[in-house]
C-alpha atoms as an extended CHARMM CRD file, in Angstrom:
* protein
*
        62  EXT
         1         1  MET       CA            -10.6030000000       77.8960000000     -175.9210000000  PROA      1               0.0000000000
         2         2  VAL       CA            -10.6740000000       81.5780000000     -175.5970000000  PROA      2               0.0000000000
         3         3  LEU       CA            -14.1490000000       81.6200000000     -173.7750000000  PROA      3               0.0000000000
         4         4  ARG       CA            -12.6480000000       78.9630000000     -171.3830000000  PROA      4               0.0000000000
         5         5  PHE       CA             -9.5150000000       81.2710000000     -170.5940000000  PROA      5               0.0000000000
         6         6  VAL       CA            -11.8780000000       84.3820000000     -170.0520000000  PROA      6               0.0000000000
         7         7  LEU       CA            -14.0880000000       82.4710000000     -167.5090000000  PROA      7               0.0000000000
         8         8  GLN       CA            -11.0660000000       81.1600000000     -165.7240000000  PROA      8               0.0000000000
         9         9  LYS       CA             -9.4580000000       84.8810000000     -165.5620000000  PROA      9               0.0000000000
        10        10  CYS       CA            -12.8980000000       86.0840000000     -164.3920000000  PROA      10              0.0000000000
        11        11  ILE       CA            -13.1710000000       83.4690000000     -161.8430000000  PROA      11              0.0000000000
        12        12  LEU       CA             -9.3790000000       83.8650000000     -160.5050000000  PROA      12              0.0000000000
        13        13  THR       CA            -10.0120000000       87.9810000000     -160.2060000000  PROA      13              0.0000000000
        14        14  ILE       CA            -13.3440000000       87.5360000000     -158.0930000000  PROA      14              0.0000000000
        15        15  PHE       CA            -11.4120000000       88.4740000000     -155.3080000000  PROA      15              0.0000000000
        16        16  SER       CA             -9.2940000000       91.6110000000     -155.3670000000  PROA      16              0.0000000000
        17        17  SER       CA             -8.3210000000       91.6600000000     -152.1180000000  PROA      17              0.0000000000
        18        18  THR       CA             -7.9500000000       88.8330000000     -149.0810000000  PROA      18              0.0000000000
        19        19  TYR       CA            -10.6350000000       90.6850000000     -147.0030000000  PROA      19              0.0000000000
        20        20  ALA       CA            -13.2930000000       90.2880000000     -149.6960000000  PROA      20              0.0000000000
        21        21  CYS       CA            -12.3670000000       86.5070000000     -149.6610000000  PROA      21              0.0000000000
        22        22  GLU       CA            -12.0390000000       86.1190000000     -145.7740000000  PROA      22              0.0000000000
        23        23  SER       CA            -15.4420000000       88.1310000000     -145.4140000000  PROA      23              0.0000000000
        24        24  LEU       CA            -16.8360000000       85.6520000000     -148.0240000000  PROA      24              0.0000000000
        25        25  PHE       CA            -15.6710000000       82.7070000000     -146.4940000000  PROA      25              0.0000000000
        26        26  SER       CA            -16.7380000000       83.9970000000     -142.8830000000  PROA      26              0.0000000000
        27        27  GLU       CA            -20.3820000000       84.3610000000     -144.1720000000  PROA      27              0.0000000000
        28        28  MET       CA            -20.4790000000       81.3060000000     -145.3180000000  PROA      28              0.0000000000
        29        29  ASN       CA            -19.4160000000       79.3610000000     -142.4180000000  PROA      29              0.0000000000
        30        30  ASN       CA            -21.8410000000       81.4860000000     -140.5240000000  PROA      30              0.0000000000
        31        31  VAL       CA            -24.5370000000       80.2930000000     -143.2620000000  PROA      31              0.0000000000
        32        32  LYS       CA            -23.5120000000       76.5670000000     -143.4230000000  PROA      32              0.0000000000
        33        33  ASN       CA            -22.6900000000       76.3330000000     -139.4770000000  PROA      33              0.0000000000
        34        34  SER       CA            -23.5890000000       72.4560000000     -137.7650000000  PROA      34              0.0000000000
        35        35  LEU       CA            -27.1310000000       73.6420000000     -137.0020000000  PROA      35              0.0000000000
        36        36  ARG       CA            -27.8500000000       73.9160000000     -140.3850000000  PROA      36              0.0000000000
        37        37  ASN       CA            -24.9790000000       71.8450000000     -142.0140000000  PROA      37              0.0000000000
        38        38  ARG       CA            -27.8830000000       69.8380000000     -144.2750000000  PROA      38              0.0000000000
        39        39  LEU       CA            -28.6500000000       72.7600000000     -146.4470000000  PROA      39              0.0000000000
        40        40  ALA       CA            -28.0320000000       71.6520000000     -150.0520000000  PROA      40              0.0000000000
        41        41  ASP       CA            -26.1160000000       73.7550000000     -152.0400000000  PROA      41              0.0000000000
        42        42  ASP       CA            -28.7820000000       75.0100000000     -154.2210000000  PROA      42              0.0000000000
        43        43  CYS       CA            -30.4620000000       76.4950000000     -150.9520000000  PROA      43              0.0000000000
        44        44  SER       CA            -26.9980000000       77.7040000000     -149.2080000000  PROA      44              0.0000000000
        45        45  SER       CA            -25.8880000000       79.3470000000     -152.0940000000  PROA      45              0.0000000000
        46        46  PRO       CA            -29.0810000000       82.3890000000     -152.7210000000  PROA      46              0.0000000000
        47        47  CYS       CA            -28.5800000000       82.7040000000     -148.6370000000  PROA      47              0.0000000000
        48        48  ILE       CA            -24.3300000000       83.5450000000     -148.8350000000  PROA      48              0.0000000000
        49        49  LEU       CA            -25.1960000000       85.8650000000     -152.0710000000  PROA      49              0.0000000000
        50        50  LEU       CA            -27.7460000000       87.6580000000     -149.9360000000  PROA      50              0.0000000000
        51        51  LYS       CA            -25.3930000000       88.1050000000     -146.9480000000  PROA      51              0.0000000000
        52        52  VAL       CA            -22.6010000000       89.2700000000     -149.1860000000  PROA      52              0.0000000000
        53        53  THR       CA            -24.1810000000       91.5360000000     -151.4250000000  PROA      53              0.0000000000
        54        54  ILE       CA            -24.2360000000       95.4260000000     -150.8690000000  PROA      54              0.0000000000
        55        55  LEU       CA            -27.4730000000       95.8160000000     -151.9300000000  PROA      55              0.0000000000
        56        56  GLN       CA            -30.1200000000       96.9360000000     -149.4480000000  PROA      56              0.0000000000
        57        57  SER       CA            -33.6530000000       95.3630000000     -149.7530000000  PROA      57              0.0000000000
        58        58  ASN       CA            -36.8520000000       97.3770000000     -149.8040000000  PROA      58              0.0000000000
        59        59  ILE       CA            -39.1060000000       94.9000000000     -147.8570000000  PROA      59              0.0000000000
        60        60  SER       CA            -41.9450000000       97.0200000000     -147.9280000000  PROA      60              0.0000000000
        61        61  TYR       CA            -41.9000000000       97.3850000000     -151.5890000000  PROA      61              0.0000000000
        62        62  LEU       CA            -41.8380000000       93.5860000000     -151.7450000000  PROA      62              0.0000000000
């Protein structure tokens, strides 16, 4: 029961501002637009995470 409460609290406080929430939904709409609406959730979730992360990838290292 306590773990459930902690998880719910974490989920509800993910977005500390409306800007972060709106930018996430904007990127989600860019990834899952009408041309790519057949993407399954298991494929689109990593794409959305890549779009909203602040980390820069080192392509030459990869």
